[in-house]
Short mmCIF file of C-alpha atoms and ligand atoms in Angstrom, two decimals:
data_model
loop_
_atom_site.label_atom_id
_atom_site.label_comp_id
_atom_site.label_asym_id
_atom_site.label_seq_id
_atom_site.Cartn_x
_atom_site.Cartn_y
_atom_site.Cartn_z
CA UNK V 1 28.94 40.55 24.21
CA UNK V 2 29.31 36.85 22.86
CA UNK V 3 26.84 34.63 24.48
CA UNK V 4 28.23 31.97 27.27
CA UNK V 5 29.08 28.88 25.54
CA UNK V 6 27.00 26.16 27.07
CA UNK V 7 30.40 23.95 27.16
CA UNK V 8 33.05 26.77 28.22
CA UNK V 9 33.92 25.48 31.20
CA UNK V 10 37.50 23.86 30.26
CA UNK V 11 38.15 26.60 28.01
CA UNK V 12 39.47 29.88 28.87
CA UNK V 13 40.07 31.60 25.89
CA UNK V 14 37.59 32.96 23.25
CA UNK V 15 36.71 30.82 19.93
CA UNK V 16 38.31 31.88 16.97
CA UNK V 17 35.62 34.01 15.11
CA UNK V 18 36.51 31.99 11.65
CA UNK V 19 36.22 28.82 13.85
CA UNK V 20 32.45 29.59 15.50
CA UNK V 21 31.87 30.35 11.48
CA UNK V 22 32.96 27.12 10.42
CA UNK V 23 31.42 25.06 13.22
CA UNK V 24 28.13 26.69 13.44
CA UNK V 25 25.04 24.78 12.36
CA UNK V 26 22.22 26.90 12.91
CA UNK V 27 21.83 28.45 9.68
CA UNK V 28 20.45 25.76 8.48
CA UNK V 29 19.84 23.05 11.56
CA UNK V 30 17.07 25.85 13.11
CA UNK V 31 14.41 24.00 10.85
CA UNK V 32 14.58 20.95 13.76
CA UNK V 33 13.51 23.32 16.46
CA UNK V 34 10.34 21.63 16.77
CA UNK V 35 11.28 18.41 16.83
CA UNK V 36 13.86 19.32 19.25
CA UNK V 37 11.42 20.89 21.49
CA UNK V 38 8.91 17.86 21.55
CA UNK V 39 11.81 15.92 22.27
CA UNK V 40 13.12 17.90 25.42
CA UNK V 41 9.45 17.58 26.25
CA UNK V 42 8.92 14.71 26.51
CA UNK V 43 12.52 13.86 28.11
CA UNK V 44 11.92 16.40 30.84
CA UNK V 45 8.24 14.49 31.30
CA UNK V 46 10.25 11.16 31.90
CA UNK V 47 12.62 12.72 33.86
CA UNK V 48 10.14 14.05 36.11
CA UNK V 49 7.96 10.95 36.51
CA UNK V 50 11.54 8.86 37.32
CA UNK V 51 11.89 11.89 40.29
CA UNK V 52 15.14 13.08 38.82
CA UNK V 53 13.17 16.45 38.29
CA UNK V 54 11.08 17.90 40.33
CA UNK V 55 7.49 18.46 39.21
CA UNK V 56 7.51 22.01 39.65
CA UNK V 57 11.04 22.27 37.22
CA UNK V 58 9.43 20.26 34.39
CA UNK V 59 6.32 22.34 34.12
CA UNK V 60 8.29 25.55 33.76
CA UNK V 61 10.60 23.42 31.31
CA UNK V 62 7.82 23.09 29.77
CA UNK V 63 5.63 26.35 29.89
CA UNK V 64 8.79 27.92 28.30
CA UNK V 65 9.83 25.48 25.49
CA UNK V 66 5.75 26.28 24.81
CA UNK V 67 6.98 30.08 24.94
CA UNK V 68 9.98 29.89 22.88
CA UNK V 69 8.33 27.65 20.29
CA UNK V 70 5.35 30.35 19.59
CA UNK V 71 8.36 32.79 19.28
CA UNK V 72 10.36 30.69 16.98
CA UNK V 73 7.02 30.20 14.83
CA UNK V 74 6.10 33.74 14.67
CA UNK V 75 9.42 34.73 13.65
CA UNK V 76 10.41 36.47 16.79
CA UNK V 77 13.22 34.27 18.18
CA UNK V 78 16.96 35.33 17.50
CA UNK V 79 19.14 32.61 16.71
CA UNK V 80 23.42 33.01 17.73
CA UNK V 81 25.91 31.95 16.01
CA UNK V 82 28.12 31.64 18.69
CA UNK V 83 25.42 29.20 20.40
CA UNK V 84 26.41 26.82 17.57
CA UNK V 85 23.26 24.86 16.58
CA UNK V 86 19.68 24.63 17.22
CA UNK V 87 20.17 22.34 20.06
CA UNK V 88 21.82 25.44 22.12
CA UNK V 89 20.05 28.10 20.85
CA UNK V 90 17.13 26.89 22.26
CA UNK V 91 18.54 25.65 26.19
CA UNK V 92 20.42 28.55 26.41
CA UNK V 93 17.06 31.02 25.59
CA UNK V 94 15.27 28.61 27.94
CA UNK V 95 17.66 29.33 30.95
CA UNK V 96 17.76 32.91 30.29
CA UNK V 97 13.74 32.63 30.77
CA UNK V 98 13.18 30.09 33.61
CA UNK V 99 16.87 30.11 35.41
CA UNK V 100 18.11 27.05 36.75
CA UNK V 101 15.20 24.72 36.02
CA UNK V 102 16.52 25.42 32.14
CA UNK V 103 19.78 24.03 33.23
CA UNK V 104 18.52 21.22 34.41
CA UNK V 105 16.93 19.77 31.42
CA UNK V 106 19.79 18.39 29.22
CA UNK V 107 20.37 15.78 32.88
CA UNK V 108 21.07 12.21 31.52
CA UNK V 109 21.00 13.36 27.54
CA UNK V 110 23.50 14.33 25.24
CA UNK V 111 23.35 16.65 22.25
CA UNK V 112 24.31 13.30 20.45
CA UNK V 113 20.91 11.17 21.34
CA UNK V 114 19.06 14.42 21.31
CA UNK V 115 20.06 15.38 17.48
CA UNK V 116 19.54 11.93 16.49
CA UNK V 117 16.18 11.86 17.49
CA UNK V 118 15.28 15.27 15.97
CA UNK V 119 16.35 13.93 12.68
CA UNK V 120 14.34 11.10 12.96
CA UNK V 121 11.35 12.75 14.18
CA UNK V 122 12.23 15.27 11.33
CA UNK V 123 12.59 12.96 8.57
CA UNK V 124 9.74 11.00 9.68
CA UNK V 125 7.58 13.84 8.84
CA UNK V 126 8.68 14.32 6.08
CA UNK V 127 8.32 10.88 4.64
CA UNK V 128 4.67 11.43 5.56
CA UNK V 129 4.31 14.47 3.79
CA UNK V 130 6.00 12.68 0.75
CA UNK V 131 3.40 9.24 0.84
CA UNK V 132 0.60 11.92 1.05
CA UNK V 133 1.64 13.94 -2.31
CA UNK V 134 3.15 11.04 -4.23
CA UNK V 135 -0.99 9.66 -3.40
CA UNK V 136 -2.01 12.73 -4.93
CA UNK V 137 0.43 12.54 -8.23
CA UNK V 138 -0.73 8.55 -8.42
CA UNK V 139 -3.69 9.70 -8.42
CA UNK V 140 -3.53 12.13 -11.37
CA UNK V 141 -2.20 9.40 -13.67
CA UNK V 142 -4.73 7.00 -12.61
CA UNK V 143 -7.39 8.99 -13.47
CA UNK V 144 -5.90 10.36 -17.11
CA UNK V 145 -5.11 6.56 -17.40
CA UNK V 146 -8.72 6.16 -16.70
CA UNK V 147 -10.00 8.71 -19.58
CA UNK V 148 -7.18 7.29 -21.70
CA UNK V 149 -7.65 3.39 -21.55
CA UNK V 150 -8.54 3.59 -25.30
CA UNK V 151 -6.25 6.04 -26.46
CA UNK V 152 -3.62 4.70 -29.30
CA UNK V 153 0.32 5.73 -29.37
CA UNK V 154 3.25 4.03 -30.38
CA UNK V 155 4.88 1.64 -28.14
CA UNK V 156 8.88 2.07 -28.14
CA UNK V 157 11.93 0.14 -28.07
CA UNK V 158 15.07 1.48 -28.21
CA UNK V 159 13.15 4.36 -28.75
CA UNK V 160 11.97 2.99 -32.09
CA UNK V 161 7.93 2.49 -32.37
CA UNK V 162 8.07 -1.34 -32.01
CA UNK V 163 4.25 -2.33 -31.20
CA UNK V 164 0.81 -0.39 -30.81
CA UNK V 165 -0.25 0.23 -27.22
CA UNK V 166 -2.84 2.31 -25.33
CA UNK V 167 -1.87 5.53 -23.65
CA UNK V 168 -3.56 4.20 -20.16
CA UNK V 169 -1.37 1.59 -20.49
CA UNK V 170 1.76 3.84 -20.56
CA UNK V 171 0.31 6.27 -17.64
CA UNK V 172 -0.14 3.31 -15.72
CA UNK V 173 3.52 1.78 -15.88
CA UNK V 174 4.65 5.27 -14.35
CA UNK V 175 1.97 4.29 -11.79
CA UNK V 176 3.58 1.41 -11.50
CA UNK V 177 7.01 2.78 -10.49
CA UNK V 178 5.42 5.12 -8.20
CA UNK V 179 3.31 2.63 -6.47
CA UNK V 180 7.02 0.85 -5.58
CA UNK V 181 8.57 4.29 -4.55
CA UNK V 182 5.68 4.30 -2.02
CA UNK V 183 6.10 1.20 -0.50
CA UNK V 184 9.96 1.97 -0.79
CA UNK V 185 9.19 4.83 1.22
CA UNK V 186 6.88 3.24 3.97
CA UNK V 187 9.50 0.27 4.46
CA UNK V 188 11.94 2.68 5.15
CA UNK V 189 10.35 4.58 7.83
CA UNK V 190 9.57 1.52 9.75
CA UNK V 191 13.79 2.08 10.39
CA UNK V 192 13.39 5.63 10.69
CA UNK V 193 10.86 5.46 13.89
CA UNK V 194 13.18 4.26 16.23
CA UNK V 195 14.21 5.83 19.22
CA UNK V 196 17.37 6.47 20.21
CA UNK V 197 16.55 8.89 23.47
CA UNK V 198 18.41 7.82 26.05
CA UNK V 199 21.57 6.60 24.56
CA UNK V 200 23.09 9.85 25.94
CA UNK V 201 26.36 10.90 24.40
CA UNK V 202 27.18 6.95 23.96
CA UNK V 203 27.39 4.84 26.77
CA UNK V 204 23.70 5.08 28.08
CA UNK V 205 22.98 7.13 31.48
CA UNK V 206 23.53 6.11 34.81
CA UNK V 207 19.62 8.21 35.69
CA UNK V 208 17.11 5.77 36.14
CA UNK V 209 15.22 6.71 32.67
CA UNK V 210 12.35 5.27 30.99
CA UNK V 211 13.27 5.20 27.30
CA UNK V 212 10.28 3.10 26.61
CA UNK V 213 8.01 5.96 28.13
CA UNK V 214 10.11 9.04 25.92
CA UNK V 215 9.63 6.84 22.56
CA UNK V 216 5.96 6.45 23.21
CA UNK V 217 5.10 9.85 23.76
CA UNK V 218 7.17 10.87 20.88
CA UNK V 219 5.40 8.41 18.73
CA UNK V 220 8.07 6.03 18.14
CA UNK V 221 7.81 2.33 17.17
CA UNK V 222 10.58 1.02 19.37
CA UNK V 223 13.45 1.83 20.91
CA UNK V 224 17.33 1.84 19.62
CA UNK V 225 18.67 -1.18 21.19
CA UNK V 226 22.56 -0.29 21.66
CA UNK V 227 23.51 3.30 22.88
CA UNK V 228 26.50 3.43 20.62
CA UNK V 229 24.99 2.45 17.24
CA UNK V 230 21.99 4.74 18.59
CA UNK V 231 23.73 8.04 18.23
CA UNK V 232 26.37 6.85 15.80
CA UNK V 233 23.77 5.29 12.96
CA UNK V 234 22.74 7.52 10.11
CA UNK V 235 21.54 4.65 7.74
CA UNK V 236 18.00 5.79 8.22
CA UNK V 237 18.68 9.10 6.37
CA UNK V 238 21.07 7.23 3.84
CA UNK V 239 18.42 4.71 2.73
CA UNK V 240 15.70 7.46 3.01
CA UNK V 241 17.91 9.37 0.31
CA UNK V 242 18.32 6.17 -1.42
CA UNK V 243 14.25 5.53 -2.13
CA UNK V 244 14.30 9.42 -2.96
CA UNK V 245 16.55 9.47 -5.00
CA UNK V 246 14.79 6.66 -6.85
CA UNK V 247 11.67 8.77 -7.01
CA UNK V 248 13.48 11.41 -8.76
CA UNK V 249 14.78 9.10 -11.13
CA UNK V 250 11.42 8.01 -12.29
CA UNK V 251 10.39 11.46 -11.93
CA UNK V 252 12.98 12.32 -14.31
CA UNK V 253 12.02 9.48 -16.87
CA UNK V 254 8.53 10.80 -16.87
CA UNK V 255 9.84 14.19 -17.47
CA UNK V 256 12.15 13.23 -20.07
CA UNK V 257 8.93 11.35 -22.02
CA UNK V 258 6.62 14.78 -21.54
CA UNK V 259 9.78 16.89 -23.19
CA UNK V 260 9.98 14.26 -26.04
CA UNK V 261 5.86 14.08 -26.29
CA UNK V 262 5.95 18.05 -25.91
CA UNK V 263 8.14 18.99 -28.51
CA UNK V 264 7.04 19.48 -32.40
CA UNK V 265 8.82 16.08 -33.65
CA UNK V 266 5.79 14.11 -31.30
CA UNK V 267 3.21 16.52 -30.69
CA UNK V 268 1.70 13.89 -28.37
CA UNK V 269 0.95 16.37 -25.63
CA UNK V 270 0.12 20.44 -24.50
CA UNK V 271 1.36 20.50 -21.14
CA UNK V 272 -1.15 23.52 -20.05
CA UNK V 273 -0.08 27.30 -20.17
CA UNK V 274 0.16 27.44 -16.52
CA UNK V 275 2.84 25.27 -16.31
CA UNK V 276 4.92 25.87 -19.29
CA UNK V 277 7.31 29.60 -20.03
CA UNK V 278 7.65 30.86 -22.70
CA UNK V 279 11.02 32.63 -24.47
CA UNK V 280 12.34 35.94 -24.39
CA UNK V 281 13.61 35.96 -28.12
CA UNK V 282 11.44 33.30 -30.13
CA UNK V 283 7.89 34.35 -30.12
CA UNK V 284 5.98 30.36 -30.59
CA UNK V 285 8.21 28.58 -27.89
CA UNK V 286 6.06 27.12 -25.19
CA UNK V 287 8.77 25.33 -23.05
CA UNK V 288 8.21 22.18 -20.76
CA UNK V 289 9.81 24.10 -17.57
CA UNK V 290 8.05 21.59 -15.43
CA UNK V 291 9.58 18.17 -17.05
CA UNK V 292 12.91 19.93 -17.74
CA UNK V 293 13.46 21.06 -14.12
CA UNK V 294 12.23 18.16 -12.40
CA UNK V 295 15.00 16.01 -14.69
CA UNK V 296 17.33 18.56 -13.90
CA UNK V 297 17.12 18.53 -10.15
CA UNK V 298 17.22 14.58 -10.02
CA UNK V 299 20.84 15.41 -9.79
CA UNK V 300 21.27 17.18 -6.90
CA UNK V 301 19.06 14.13 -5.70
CA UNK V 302 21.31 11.79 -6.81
CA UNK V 303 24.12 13.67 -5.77
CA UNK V 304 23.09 13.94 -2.05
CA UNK V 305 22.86 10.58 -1.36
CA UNK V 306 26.73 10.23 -2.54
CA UNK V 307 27.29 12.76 -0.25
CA UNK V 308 25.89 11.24 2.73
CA UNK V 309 27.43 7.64 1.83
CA UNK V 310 30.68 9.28 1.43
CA UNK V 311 30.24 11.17 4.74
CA UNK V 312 29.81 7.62 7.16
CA UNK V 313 32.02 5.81 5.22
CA UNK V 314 35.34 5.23 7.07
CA UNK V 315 33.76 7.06 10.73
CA UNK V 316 34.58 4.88 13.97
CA UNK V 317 31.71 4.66 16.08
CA UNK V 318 30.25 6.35 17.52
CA UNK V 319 29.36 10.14 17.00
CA UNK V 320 31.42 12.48 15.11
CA UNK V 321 31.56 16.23 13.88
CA UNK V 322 31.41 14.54 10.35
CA UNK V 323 27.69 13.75 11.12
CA UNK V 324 26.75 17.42 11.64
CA UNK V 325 26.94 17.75 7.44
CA UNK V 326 23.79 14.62 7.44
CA UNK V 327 21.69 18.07 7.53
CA UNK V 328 21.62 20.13 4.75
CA UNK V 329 21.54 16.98 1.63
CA UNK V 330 18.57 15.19 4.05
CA UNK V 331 16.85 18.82 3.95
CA UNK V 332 17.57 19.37 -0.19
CA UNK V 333 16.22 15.87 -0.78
CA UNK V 334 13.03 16.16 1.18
CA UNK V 335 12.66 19.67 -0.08
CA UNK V 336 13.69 19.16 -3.59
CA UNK V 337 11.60 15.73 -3.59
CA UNK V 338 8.27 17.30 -1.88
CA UNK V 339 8.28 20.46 -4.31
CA UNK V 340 8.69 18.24 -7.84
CA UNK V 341 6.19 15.91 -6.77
CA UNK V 342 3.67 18.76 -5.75
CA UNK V 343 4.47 20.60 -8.87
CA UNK V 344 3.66 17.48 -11.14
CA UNK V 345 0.44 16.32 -9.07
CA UNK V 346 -0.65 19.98 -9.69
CA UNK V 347 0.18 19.93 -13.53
CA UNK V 348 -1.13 16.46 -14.70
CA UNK V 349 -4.80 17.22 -14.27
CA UNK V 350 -4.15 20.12 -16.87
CA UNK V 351 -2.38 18.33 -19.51
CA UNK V 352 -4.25 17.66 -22.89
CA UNK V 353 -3.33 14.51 -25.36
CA UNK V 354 -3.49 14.76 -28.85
CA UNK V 355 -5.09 11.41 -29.64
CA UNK V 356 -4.67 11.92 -33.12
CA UNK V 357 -0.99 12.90 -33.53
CA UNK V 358 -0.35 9.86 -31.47
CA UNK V 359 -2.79 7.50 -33.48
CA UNK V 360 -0.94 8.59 -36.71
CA UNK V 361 2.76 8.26 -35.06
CA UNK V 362 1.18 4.21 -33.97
CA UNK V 363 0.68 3.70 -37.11
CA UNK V 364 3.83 4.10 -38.68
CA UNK V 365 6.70 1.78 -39.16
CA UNK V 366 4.68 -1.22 -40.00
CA UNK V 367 3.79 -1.59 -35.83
CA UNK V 368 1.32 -4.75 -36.43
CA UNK V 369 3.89 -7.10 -38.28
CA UNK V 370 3.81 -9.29 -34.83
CA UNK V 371 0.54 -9.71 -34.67
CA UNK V 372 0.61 -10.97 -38.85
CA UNK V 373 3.15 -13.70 -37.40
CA UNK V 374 1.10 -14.41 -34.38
CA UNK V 375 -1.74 -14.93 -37.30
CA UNK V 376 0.06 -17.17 -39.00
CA UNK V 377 1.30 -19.39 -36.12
CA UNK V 378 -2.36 -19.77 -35.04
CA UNK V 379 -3.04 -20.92 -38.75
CA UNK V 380 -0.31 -23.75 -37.61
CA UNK V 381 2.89 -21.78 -39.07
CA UNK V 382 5.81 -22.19 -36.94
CA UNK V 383 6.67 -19.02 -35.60
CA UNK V 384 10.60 -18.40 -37.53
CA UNK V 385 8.71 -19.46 -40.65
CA UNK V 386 6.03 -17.09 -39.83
CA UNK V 387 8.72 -14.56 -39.02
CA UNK V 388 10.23 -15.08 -42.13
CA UNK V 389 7.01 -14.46 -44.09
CA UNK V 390 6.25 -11.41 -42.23
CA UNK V 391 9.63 -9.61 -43.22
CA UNK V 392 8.59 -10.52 -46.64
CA UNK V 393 5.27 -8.84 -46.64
CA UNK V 394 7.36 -5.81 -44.78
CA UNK V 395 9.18 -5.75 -47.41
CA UNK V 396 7.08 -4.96 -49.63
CA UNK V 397 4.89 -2.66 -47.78
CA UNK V 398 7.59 -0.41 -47.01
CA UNK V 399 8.94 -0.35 -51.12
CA UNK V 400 5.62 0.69 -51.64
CA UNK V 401 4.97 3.21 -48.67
CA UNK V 402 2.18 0.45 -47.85
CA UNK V 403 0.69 0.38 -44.30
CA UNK V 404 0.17 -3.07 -43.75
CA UNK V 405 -3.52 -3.29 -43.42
CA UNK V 406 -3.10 -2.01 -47.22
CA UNK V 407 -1.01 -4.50 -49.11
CA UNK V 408 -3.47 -6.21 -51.19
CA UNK V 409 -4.46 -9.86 -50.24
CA UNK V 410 -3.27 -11.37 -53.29
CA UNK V 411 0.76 -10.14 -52.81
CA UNK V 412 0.39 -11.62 -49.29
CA UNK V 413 -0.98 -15.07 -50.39
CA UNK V 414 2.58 -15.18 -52.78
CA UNK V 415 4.55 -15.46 -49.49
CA UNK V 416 1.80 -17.91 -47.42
CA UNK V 417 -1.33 -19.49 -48.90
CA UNK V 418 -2.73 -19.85 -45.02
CA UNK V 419 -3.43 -15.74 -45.17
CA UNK V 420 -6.89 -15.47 -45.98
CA UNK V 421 -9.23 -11.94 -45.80
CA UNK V 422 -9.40 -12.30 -42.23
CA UNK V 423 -5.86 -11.27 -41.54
CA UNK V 424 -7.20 -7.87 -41.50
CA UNK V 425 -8.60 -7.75 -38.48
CA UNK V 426 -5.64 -8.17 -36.38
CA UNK V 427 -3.41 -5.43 -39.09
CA UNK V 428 -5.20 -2.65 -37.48
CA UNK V 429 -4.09 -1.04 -34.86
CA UNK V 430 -7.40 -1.52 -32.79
CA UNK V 431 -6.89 -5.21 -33.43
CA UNK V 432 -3.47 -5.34 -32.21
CA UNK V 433 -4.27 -3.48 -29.01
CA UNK V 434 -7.34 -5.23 -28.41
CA UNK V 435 -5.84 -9.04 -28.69
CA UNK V 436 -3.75 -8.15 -25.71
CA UNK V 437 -6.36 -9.38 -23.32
CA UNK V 438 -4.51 -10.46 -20.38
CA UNK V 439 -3.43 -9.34 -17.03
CA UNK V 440 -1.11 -6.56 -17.59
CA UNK V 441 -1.30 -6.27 -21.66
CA UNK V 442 -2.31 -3.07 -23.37
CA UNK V 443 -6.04 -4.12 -24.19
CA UNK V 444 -8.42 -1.00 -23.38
CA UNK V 445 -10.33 -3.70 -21.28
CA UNK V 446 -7.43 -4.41 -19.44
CA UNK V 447 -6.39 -1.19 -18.62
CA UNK V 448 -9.38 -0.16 -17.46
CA UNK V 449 -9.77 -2.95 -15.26
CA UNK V 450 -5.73 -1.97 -14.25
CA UNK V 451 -6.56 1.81 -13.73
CA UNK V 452 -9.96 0.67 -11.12
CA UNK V 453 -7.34 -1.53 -9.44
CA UNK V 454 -5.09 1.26 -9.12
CA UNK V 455 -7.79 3.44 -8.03
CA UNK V 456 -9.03 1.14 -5.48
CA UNK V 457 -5.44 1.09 -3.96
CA UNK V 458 -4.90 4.35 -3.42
CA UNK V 459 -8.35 4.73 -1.78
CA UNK V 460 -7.36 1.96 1.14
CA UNK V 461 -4.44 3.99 1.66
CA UNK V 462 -6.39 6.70 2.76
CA UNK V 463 -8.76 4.47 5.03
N1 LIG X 1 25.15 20.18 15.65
C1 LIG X 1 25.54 18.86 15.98
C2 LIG X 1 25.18 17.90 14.84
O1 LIG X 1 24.44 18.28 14.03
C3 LIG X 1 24.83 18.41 17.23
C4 LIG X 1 25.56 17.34 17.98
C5 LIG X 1 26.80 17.85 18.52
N2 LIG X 1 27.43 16.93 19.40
C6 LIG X 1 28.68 17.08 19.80
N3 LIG X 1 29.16 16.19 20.59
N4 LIG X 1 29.39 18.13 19.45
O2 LIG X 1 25.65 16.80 14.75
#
């Protein structure tokens, strides 16, 4: 037999079986179960200390939520279909254990405060999960940055090598991005940790509740201030998806640079045999799996958060069905976003650099003709003459397949007679990197000073 719907009593026929399909939620809405049991908790608690229950119905509220959470953890609970969502899964197993004291727990609440504050409790979580492992992947490039504050590679534009800078550098402007995604993410849960217990289904209840006393023991910040936008408002999970998505996009940039740096045209990096496959017909491939599938699943990412804009734009307050579908793109981001950010932390540590491929790519394409003008100008050129001068000597260099630092002193003195055999040291590409001694240039002194900041951030975090 079908189990009692917890709402029958208007109804007197049966649900259509395609219908219960359609409408049910607890394939996938199960994962809030505890959340939605600290939350009956603690309304119960407040219910009980405003006299609406008695004490003796809110400890065996509570004794079997307890109960049916161990079973739900251990695997042993079975979840209905026909009881809709998680939210009635678990009432309806709770009367069936402790009789009418069950029924009386869902007094002054609605499923439409409760699931709102599941998802927040839910997401909020998460979002701490997500700070704790994005720490951990900051981390990783810190310390490579670190061990790498000397290292030389080509600096790009328009993906053409445009000036010399250090690796460190480069690991630490993906710091950088990360570092905002962080504080992206802590802003946002600030919104998240609201409480909207007590809002009921819209209007507020007319029980004598304590919504101050529910949002403390549940850890919130404050409490919703209007009923209706309380269980109508999903911006929290939109703007949540918003700074994830984000992440994945500079997730995906990073990846996209590690494919590029991976591949035989760069050589810049080996990307560790425990995180690479290989292929099942061509015997050398080593594949970037890693970088590929964290670009990849940016999308779905990306895609979510369209989803859940789409899904509030044009809903009158205050609840509706539509809101139901928040679930399973909030899950796939905080999934999706958790697992590539694990996957990376756990892969950087293991990656090698091959300074030497990346000192010879630096070096080619005539990479120091800036720092020839910037030579000139302090000899009291102005800089479009000393421009001019320097696409000369280019000139030149590259008819004879000349690195700079090569062309002879004597063709350079043709084009300016202010060039004299000091112009050398700021050709090579140790000069150019090291003249860019200032707060946020590419100098190995800098960046090591950079990388210690960095390091020093991410250890106040923690305290
Ligand atoms: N499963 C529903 C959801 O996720 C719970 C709230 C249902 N409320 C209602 N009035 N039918 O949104």
């Amino acid at each position: 037999m079908n189990p009692k719907k917890l709402w029958g009593g208007r109804f007197s026929g049966d649900t259509n079986a395609l219908m219960e399909t359609f409408s049910e939620s607890v394939s996938f809405d199960w994962r809030l179960y505890r959340q939605d049991i600290r939350g009956s908790i603690a309304h119960a608690r407040m219910l009980s200390a405003a006299g609406v229950l008695s004490e003796d119905d809110f400890a065996a509220i509570e004794r079997g939520l307890r109960d049916i959470e161990g079973e739900i953890d251990r695997g042993e609970f079975r979840w209905s279909e026909a009881l809709e969502d998680v939210h009635m899964n678990i009432e309806a197993a709770l009367t069936e254990r402790i009789g009418d004291a069950g029924k009386r727990l869902h007094t002054g609440r609605s499923r439409n405060d409760q699931v709102a504050t599941d998802m927040r409790l839910f997401l909020r979580d998460g979002i701490d999960r997500l700070m704790e492992v994005l720490g951990e992947l900051q981390h990783a490039l810190v310390e490579l940055a670190r061990a790498e504050a000397g290292t030389i590679m080509p600096g790009f534009t328009h993906m053409q090598s445009a000036q010399p800078v250090t690796l460190g550098h480069h690991l630490l402007a993906w710091n950088q991005m990360l570092e905002r995604d962080y504080q992206r993410l802590m802003d946002c849960r600030g919104r998240v940790n609201v409480s909207p217990l007590g809002a009921a289904a819209l209007a507020g209840t007319s029980y004598p509740v304590d919504r101050e006393m529910t949002a403390k023991e549940l850890g919130f910040d404050a409490v919703a201030e209007n009923s209706l936008d309380a269980v109508s408002d999903r911006d929290f999970i939109i703007e949540f998806n918003a700074a994830a998505a984000l992440v994945m996009v500079h997730l995906s940039r990073m990846a996209e640079e590690l494919v590029l740096w991976s591949g035989d045209a760069f050589g810049f990096v080996d990307l560790g045999d425990a995180f690479c496959t290989g292929s099942s017909i061509m015997p050398q491939k080593k594949n970037p799996d890693v970088a590929e599938l964290t670009r990849g699943k940016s999308g779905r990412v990306c895609g979510n958060l369209v989803a859940l804009l789409t899904l509030m734009k044009g809903q009158p307050l205050t609840y509706n069905r539509d809101n139901q579908e928040d679930k399973e793109p909030l899950f796939d981001s905080l999934d999706t976003l958790e697992l590539c950010l694990r996957v990376l932390a756990a892969m950087f540590p293991q990656v090698t650099f091959h300074r030497e491929a990346m000192y010879r790519a630096a070096g080619r394409g005539h990479p120091t003709a800036t720092d020839l003008a910037d030579y000139l100008v302090r000899k009291g050129v102005p800089f479009r003459d000393a421009h001019e001068v320097v696409g000369k000597v280019v000139g030149i260099a590259a008819a004879d397949h000349l690195a700079l630092e090569q062309v002879p002193l004597g063709v350079m003195q043709r084009y300016s007679d202010v060039i004299e055999s000091d112009v050398y040291d700021v050709l090579t590409l140790e000069g150019s990197v090291a003249a860019r001694d200032h707060v946020g240039g590419t100098a190995p002194r800098q960046v090591t000073i950079a990388a210690e900041n960095a390091a020093r951030r991410l250890a106040q975090r923690k305290a």
